[in-house]
CSV table of C-alpha atoms in Angstrom, one decimal:
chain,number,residue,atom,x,y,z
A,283,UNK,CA,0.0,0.0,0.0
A,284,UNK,CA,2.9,2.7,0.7
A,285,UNK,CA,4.7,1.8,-2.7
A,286,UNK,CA,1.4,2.9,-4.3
A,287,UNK,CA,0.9,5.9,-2.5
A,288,UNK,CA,4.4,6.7,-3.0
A,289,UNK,CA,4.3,6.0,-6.9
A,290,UNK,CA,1.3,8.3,-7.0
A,291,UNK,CA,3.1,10.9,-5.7
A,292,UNK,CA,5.8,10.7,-7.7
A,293,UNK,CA,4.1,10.6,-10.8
A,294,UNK,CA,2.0,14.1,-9.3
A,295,UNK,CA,5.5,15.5,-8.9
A,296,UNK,CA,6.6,14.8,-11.9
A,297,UNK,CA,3.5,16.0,-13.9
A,298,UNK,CA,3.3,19.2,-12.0
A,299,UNK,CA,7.2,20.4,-12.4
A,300,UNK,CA,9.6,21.0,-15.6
A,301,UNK,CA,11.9,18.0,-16.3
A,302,UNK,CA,14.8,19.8,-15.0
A,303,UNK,CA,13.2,19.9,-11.7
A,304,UNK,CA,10.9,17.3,-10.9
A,305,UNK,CA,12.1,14.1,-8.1
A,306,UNK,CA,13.6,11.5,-10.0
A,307,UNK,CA,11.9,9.7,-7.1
A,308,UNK,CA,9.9,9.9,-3.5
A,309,UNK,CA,13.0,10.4,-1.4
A,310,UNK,CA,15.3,12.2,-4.1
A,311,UNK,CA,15.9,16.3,-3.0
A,312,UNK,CA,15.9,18.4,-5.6
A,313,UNK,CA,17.5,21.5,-6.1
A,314,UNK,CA,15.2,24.9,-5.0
A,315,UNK,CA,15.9,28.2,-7.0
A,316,UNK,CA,18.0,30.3,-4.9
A,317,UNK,CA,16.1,33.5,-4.1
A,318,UNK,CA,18.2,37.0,-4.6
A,319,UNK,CA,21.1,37.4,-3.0
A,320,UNK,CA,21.9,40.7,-0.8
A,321,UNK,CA,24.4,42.9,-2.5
A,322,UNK,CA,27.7,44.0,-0.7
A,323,UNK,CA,27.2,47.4,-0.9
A,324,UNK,CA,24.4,46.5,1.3
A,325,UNK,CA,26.5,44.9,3.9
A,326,UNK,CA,29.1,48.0,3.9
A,327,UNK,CA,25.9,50.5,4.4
A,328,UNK,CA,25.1,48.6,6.9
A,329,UNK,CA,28.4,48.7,8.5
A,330,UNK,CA,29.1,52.1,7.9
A,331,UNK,CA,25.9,53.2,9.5
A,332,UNK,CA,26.5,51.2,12.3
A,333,UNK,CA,29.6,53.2,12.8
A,334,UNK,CA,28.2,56.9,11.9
A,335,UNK,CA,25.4,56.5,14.0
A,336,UNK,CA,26.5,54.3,17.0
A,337,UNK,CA,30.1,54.9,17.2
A,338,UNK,CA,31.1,58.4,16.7
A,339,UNK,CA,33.3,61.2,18.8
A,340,UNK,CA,30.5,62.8,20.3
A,341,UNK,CA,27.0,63.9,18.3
A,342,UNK,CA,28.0,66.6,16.3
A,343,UNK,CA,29.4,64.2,13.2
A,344,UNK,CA,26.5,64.5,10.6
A,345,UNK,CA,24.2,61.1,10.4
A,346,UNK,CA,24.3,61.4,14.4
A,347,UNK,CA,23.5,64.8,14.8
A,348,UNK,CA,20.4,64.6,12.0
A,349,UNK,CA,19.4,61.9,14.4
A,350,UNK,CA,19.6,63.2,17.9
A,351,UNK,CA,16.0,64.6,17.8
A,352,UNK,CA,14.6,61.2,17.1
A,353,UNK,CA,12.4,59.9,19.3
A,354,UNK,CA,14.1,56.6,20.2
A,355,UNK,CA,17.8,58.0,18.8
A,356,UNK,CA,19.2,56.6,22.2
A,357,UNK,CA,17.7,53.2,20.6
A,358,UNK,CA,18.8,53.7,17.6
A,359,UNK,CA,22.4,54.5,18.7
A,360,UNK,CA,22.2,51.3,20.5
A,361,UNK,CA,21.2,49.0,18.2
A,362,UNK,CA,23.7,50.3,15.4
A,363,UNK,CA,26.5,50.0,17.7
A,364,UNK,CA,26.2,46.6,19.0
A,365,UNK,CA,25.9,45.4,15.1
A,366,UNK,CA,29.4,44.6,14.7
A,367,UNK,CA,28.5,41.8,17.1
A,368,UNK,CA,25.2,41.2,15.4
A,369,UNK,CA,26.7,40.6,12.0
A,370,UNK,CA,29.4,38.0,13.5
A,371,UNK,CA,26.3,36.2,15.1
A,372,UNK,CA,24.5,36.2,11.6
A,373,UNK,CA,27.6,34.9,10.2
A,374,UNK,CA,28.0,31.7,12.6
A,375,UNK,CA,24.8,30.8,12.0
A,376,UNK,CA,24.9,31.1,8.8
A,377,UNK,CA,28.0,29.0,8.8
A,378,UNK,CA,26.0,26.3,10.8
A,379,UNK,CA,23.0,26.2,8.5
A,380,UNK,CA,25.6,25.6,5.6
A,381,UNK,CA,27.0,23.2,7.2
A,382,UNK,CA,23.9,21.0,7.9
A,383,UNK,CA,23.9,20.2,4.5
A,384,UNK,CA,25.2,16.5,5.1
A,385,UNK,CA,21.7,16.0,7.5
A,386,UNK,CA,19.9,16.1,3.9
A,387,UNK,CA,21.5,13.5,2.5
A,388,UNK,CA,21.0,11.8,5.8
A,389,UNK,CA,17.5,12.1,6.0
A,390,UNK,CA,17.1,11.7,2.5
A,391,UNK,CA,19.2,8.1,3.3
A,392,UNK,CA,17.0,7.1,5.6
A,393,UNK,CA,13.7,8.3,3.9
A,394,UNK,CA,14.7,5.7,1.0
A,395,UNK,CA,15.8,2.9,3.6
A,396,UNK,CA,12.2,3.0,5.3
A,397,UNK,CA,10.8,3.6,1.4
A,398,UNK,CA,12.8,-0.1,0.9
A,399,UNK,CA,11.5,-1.9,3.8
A,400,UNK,CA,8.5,-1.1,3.2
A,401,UNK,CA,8.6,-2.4,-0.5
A,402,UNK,CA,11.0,-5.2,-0.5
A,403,UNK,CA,10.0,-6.2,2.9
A,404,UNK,CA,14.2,-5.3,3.6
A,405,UNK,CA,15.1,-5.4,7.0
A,406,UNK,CA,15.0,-1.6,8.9
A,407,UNK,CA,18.0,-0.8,11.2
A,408,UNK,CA,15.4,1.2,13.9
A,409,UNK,CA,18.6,1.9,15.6
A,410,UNK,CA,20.5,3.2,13.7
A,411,UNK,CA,18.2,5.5,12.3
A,412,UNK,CA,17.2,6.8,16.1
A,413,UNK,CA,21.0,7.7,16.1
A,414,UNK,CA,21.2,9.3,13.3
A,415,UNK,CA,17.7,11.1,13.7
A,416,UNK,CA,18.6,11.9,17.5
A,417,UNK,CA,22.0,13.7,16.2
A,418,UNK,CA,20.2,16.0,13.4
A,419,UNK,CA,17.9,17.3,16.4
A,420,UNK,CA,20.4,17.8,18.5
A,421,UNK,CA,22.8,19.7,16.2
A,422,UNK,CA,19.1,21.6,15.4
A,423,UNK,CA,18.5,22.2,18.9
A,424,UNK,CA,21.9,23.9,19.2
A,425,UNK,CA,21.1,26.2,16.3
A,426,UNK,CA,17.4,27.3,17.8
A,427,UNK,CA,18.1,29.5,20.6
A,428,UNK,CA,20.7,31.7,19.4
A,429,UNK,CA,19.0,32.0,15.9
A,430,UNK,CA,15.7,33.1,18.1
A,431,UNK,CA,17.5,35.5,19.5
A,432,UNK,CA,19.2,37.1,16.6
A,433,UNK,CA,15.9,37.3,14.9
A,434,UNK,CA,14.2,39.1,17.3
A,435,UNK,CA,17.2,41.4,17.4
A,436,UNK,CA,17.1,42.5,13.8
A,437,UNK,CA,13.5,42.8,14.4
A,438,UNK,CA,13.7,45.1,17.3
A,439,UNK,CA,16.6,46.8,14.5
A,440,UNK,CA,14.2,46.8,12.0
A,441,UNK,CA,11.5,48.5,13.7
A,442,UNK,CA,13.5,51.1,14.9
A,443,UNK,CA,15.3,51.9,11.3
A,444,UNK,CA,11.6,51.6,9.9
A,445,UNK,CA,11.1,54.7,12.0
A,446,UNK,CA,14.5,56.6,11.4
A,447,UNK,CA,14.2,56.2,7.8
A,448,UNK,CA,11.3,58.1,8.1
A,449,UNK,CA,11.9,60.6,10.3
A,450,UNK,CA,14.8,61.6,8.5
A,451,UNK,CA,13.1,62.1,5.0
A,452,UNK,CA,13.4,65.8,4.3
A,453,UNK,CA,16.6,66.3,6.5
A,454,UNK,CA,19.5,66.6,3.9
A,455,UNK,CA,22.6,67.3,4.9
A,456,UNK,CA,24.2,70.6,2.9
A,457,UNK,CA,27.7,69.0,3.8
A,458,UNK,CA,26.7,66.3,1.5
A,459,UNK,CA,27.3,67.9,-1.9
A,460,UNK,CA,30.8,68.2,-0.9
A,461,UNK,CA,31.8,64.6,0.9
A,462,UNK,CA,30.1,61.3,1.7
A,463,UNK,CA,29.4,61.6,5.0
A,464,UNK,CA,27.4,58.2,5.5
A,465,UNK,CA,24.9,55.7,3.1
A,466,UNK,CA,21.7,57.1,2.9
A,467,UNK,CA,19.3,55.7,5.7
A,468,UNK,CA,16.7,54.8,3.6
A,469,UNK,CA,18.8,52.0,1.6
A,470,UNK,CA,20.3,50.6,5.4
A,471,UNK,CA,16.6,50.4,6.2
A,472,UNK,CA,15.5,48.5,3.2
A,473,UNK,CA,19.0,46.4,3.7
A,474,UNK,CA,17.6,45.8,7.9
A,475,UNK,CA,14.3,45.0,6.8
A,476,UNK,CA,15.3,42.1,3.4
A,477,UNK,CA,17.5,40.3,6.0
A,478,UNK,CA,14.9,40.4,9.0
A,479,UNK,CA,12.2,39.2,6.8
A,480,UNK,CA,14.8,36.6,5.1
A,481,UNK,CA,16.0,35.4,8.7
A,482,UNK,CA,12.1,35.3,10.1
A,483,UNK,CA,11.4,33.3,7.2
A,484,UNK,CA,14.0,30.6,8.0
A,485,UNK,CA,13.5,30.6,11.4
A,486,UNK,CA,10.1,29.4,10.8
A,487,UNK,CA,10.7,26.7,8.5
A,488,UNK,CA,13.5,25.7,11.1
A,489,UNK,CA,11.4,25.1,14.0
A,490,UNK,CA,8.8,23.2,11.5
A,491,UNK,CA,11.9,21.1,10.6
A,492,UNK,CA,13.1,20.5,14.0
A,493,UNK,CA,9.4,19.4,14.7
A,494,UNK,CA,9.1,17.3,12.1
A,495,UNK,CA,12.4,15.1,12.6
A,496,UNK,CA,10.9,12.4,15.1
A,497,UNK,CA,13.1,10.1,16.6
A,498,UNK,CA,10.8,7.1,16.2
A,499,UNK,CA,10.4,6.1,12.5
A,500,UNK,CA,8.3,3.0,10.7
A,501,UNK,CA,8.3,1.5,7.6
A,502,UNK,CA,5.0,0.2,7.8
A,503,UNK,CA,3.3,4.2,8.2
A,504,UNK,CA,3.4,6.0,4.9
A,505,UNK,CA,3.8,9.0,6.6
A,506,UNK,CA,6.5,8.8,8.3
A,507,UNK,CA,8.3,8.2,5.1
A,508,UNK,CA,6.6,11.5,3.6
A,509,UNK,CA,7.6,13.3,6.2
A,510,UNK,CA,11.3,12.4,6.1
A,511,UNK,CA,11.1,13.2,2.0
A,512,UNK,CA,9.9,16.3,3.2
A,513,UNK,CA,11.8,17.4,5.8
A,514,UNK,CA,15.0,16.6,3.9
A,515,UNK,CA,13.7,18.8,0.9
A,516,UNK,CA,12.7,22.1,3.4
A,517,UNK,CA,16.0,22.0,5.4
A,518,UNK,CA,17.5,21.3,1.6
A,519,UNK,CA,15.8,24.8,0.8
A,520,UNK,CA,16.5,26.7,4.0
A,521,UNK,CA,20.1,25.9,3.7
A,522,UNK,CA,19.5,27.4,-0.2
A,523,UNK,CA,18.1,30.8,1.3
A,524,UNK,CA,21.1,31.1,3.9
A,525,UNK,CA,23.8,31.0,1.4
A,526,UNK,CA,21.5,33.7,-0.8
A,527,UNK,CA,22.4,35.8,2.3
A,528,UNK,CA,25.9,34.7,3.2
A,529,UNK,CA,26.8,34.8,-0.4
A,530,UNK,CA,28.2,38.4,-0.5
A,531,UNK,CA,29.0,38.7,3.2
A,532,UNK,CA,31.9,40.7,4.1
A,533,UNK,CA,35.1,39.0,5.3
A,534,UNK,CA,35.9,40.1,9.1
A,535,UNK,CA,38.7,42.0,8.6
A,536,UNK,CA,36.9,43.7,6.2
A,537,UNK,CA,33.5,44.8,8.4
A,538,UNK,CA,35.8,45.7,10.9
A,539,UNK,CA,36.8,48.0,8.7
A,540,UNK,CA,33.9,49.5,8.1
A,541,UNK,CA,32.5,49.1,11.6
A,542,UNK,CA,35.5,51.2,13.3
A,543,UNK,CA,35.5,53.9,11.1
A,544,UNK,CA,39.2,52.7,9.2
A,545,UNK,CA,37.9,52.8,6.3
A,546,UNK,CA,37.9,56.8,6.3
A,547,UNK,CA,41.4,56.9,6.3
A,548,UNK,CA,41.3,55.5,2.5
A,549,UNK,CA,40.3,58.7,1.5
A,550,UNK,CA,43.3,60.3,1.8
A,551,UNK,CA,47.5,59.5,1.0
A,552,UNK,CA,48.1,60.3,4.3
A,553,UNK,CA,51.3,57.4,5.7
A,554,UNK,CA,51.8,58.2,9.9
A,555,UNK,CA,55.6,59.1,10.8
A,556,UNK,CA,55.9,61.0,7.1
A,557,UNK,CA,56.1,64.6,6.8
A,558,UNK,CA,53.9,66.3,4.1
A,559,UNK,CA,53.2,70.1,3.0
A,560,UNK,CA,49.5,71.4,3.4
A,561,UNK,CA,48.9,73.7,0.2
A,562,UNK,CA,46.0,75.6,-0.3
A,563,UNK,CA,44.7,76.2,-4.2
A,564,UNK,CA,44.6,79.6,-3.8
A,565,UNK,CA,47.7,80.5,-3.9
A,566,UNK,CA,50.1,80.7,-6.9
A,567,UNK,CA,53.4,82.4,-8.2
A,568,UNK,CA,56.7,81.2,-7.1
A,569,UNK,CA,56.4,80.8,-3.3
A,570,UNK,CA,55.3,77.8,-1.4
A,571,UNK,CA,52.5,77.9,0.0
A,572,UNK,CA,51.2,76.1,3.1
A,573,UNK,CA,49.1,75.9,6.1
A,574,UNK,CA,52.0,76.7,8.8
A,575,UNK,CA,52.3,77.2,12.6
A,576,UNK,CA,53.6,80.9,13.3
A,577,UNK,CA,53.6,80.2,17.0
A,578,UNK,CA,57.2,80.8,17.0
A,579,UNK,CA,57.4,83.7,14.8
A,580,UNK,CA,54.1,85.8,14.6
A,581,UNK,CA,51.4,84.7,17.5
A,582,UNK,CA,52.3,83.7,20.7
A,583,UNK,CA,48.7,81.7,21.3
A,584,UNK,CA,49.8,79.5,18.4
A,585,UNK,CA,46.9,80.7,15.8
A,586,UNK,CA,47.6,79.0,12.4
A,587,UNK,CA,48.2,81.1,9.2
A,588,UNK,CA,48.7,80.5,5.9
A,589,UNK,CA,52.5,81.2,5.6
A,590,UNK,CA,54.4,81.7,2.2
A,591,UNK,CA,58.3,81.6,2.1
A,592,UNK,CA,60.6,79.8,0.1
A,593,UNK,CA,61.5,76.8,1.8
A,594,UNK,CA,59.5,74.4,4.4
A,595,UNK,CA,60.7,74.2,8.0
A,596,UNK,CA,59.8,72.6,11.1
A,597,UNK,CA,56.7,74.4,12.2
A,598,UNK,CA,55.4,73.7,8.3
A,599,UNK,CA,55.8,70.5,7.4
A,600,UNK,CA,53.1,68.2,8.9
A,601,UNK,CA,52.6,65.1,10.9
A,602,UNK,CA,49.3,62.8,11.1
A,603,UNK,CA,48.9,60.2,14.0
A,604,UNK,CA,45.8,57.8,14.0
A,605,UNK,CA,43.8,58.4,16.9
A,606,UNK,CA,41.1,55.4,15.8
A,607,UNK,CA,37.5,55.9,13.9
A,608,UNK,CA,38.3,57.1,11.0
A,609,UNK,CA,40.1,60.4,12.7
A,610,UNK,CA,43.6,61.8,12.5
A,611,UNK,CA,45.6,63.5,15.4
A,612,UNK,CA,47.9,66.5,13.3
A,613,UNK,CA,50.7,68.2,14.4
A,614,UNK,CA,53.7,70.0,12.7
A,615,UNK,CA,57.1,68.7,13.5
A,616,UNK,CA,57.9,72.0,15.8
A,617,UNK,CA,55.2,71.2,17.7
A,618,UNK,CA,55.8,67.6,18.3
A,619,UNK,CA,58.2,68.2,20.9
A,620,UNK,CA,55.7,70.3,22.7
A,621,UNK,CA,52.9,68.7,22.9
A,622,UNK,CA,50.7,70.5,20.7
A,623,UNK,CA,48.2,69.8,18.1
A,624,UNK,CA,45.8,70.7,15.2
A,625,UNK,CA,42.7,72.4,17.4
A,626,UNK,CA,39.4,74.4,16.4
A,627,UNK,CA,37.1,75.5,19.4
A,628,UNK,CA,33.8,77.5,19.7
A,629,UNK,CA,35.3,80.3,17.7
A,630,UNK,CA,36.0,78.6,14.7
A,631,UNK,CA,39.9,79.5,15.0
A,632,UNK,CA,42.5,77.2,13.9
A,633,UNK,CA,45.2,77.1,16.3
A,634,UNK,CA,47.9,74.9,18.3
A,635,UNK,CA,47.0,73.7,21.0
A,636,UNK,CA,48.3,71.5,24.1
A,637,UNK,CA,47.4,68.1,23.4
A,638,UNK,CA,44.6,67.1,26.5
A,639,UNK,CA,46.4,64.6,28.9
A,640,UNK,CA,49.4,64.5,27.3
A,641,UNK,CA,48.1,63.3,23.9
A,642,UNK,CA,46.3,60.3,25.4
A,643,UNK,CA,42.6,62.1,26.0
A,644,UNK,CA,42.1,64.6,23.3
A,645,UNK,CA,39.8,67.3,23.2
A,646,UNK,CA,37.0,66.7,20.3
A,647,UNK,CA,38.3,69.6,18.1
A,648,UNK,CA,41.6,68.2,18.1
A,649,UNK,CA,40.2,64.9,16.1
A,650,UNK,CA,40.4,65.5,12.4
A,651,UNK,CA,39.4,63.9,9.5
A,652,UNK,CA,40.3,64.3,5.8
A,653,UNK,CA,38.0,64.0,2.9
A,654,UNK,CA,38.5,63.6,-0.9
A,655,UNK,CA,36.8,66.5,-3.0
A,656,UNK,CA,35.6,67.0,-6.6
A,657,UNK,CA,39.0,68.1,-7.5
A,658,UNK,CA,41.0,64.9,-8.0
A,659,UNK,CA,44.5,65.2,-6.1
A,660,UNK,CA,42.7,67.4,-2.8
A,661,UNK,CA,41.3,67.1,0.1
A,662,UNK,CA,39.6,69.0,3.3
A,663,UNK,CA,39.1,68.9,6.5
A,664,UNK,CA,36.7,68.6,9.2
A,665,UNK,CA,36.8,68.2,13.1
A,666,UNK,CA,34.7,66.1,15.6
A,667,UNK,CA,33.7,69.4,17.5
A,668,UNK,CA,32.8,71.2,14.4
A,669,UNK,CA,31.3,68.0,12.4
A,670,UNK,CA,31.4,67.5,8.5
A,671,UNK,CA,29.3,70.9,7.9
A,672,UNK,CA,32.5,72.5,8.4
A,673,UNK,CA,36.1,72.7,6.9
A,674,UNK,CA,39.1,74.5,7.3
A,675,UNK,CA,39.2,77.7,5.4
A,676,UNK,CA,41.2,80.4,4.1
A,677,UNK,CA,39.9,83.5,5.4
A,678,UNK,CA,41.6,85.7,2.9
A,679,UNK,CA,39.1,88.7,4.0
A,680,UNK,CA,42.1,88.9,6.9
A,681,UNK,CA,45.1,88.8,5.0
A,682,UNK,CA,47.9,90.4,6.1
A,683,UNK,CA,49.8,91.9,2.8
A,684,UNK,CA,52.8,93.2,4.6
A,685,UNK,CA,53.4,89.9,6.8
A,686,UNK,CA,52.2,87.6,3.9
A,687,UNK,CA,49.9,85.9,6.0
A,688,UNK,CA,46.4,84.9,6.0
A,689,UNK,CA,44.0,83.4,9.0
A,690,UNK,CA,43.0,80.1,8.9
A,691,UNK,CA,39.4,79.1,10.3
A,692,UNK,CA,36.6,76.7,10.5
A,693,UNK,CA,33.7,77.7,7.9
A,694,UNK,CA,30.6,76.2,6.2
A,695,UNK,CA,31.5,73.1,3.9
A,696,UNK,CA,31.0,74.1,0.5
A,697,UNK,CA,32.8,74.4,-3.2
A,698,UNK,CA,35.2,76.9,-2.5
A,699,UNK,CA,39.1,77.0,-2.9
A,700,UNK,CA,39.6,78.2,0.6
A,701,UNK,CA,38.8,74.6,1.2
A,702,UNK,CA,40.5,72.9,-1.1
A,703,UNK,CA,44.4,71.3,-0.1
A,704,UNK,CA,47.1,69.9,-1.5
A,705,UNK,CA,48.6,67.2,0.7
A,706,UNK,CA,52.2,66.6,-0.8
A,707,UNK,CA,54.8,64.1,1.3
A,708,UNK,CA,58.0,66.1,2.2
């Protein structure tokens, strides 16, 4: 009576699926169409967000500040911090799923061993199949809770980004003609939501999977060997729909990168313990120009001018420490020995100042960060105390003719030369 049933099946199968597809018989698995795959710019939003938002200085860099007005922004923050973590969870799992492949062709084995007895009258090893059966839960079982709890995480992510996205419609950021300051919200949002929704998904069919494995198995009940037909062919397809999602995932190193804010420091040809001139493209003729300290020669309280003489010298020529996410620590190699670096302040000046705590602790104007701009070969710069809406800028309304200098100060990002600097090693 089961080999009929069985037979009838089969033939149903076969009748209602293309050739390419259909079970060459009751127990076979056959191979589901993967669904789309998430992109990797996807996974770098996501990363990047994750740092802009939950990571930075202090609130004034732009995605953070847009955001600190939000209702739940303290969720928000949260949530994007901790999903450096969250994306090494999804990738385990992932990595476990994959892996489970083998328990297809086990209870695929098994579904045609209990499909023979029950034909041929062959003789059933009931323990051995308990064994194998009691493994595949186990290894299930092991697999449930933590994948529970990364679900509901994304979901309490999702919600929250569901919100933001929305919230932050109609808040462009002006700064954002000039520099990529952070992936647009909206595409993290859809990119949150696609892997909740693809992780819900699988969780579900997981559970109905782990359900549907029973220990105890019979030749003699067609439905037993049904069910192990189709449990083999759902896990089959779940482990299908996690490699459509691990397909393009990020290697470690490489999130990391993204995650801490590293990756900022590819936008400019800046090597630590290398000296370099800072030329603005304003200048011309004969004399060098750069962005200098006259501490020792023109302003005892170390404001920074725009110096131009003939050859560099100490308290011109530049050094750039890494002081982690993305942001720069810059002092001249006068100032070095004294302790003193790059600093802007409430007043939008440009000055040396005495590294807090001895270099250690700075203060939040003394964190820089250098951007690429639409004029290949240049760069600006922004502060953590000023955010990206503002750059350094020649403020040639106060130039000094007879000293040849020119002040230096924090103004409104935008397309002008002021802004605009040569970086050239020395």
């Amino acid at each position: 009576m089961a080999r009929i049933v069985l037979t009838v099946l089969a033939a149903f199968l076969l009748a209602a699926s293309p050739a390419t597809s259909a079970w060459a018989a009751t127990c076979d698995v056959r191979q589901q169409a993967p669904p789309s795959t998430i992109g990797k710019q996807t996974w770098i939003d996501q990363a990047q967000f994750g740092f802009y938002v939950g990571n930075g200085i202090n609130n004034r860099m732009a995605l953070q500040s847009r955001f600190d007005r939000f209702v739940s922004f303290n969720e928000l923050k949260f949530l994007a911090g901790r999903w450096r973590g969250e994306y090494d969870t999804g990738r385990r799992l992932a990595s476990q799923l994959e892996n489970m492949a083998a328990d297809v062709d086990t209870l695929a084995s098994i579904c045609k061993r209990l499909d023979d007895a029950a034909f041929d009258e062959t003789p059933f090893d009931y323990q051995r199949a308990e064994r194998e059966l009691r493994a595949i839960r186990s290894r299930i079982n092991a697999i449930i809770t933590p994948l529970v709890n990364y679900e509901s995480s994304l979901g309490r992510y999702a919600g929250v980004m569901n919100a933001a996205s929305q919230y932050y419609q109609g808040r462009a950021f002006p700064a954002n003609r000039y520099m990529r300051i952070g992936p647009n919200p909206a595409s993290v949002n859809s990119g949150i939501n696609t892997l909740h929704a693809r992780w819900r998904a699988i969780l579900a069919d997981f559970r109905t999977v782990y359900l549907g494995v029973t220990v105890s198995v019979d030749p003699a009940k067609d439905s037993d060997i049904t069910n192990m037909a189709t449990q083999a062919q759902t896990l089959s397809n779940l482990i299908g729909q996690t490699r459509a999602i691990s397909r393009n995932l990020l290697p470690q190193v490489e999130f990391n990168r993204y995650a801490t804010g590293d990756f900022i420091y590819d936008f400019c040809p800046i090597q630590e313990g290398r000296s370099y001139a800072i030329e603005n493209t304003f200048q011309r003729g004969d004399k060098l120009s750069g962005l200098g300290n006259a501490v020792q020669t023109l302003d005892p309280k170390g404001m920074m001018w725009l110096i131009q003489e003939p050859v560099l010298r100490p308290h011109t020529r530049w050094k750039f420490t890494k002081n982690g996410n993305g942001f720069w620590k810059i002092q001249t190699e006068a100032s070095v020995g004294t302790n003193h670096g790059l600093y802007t302040g409430p007043d939008t000046v440009v000055n040396l100042t005495k590294l807090r705590d001895n270099g250690t602790n700075l203060y939040s104007g003394q964190f820089w960060r250098c951007y690429g701009t639409e004029w290949s070969g240049t760069y600006r710069f922004s502060s953590s105390f000023s955010g990206e809406g503002k750059s350094i800028d020649l403020n040639r309304g106060q130039r000094n003719r007879s000293l040849g200098t020119t002040p230096v100060t924090m103004a409104d990002t935008g397309a002008f030369g002021g802004q605009i600097w040569w970086i050239k090693p020395q």
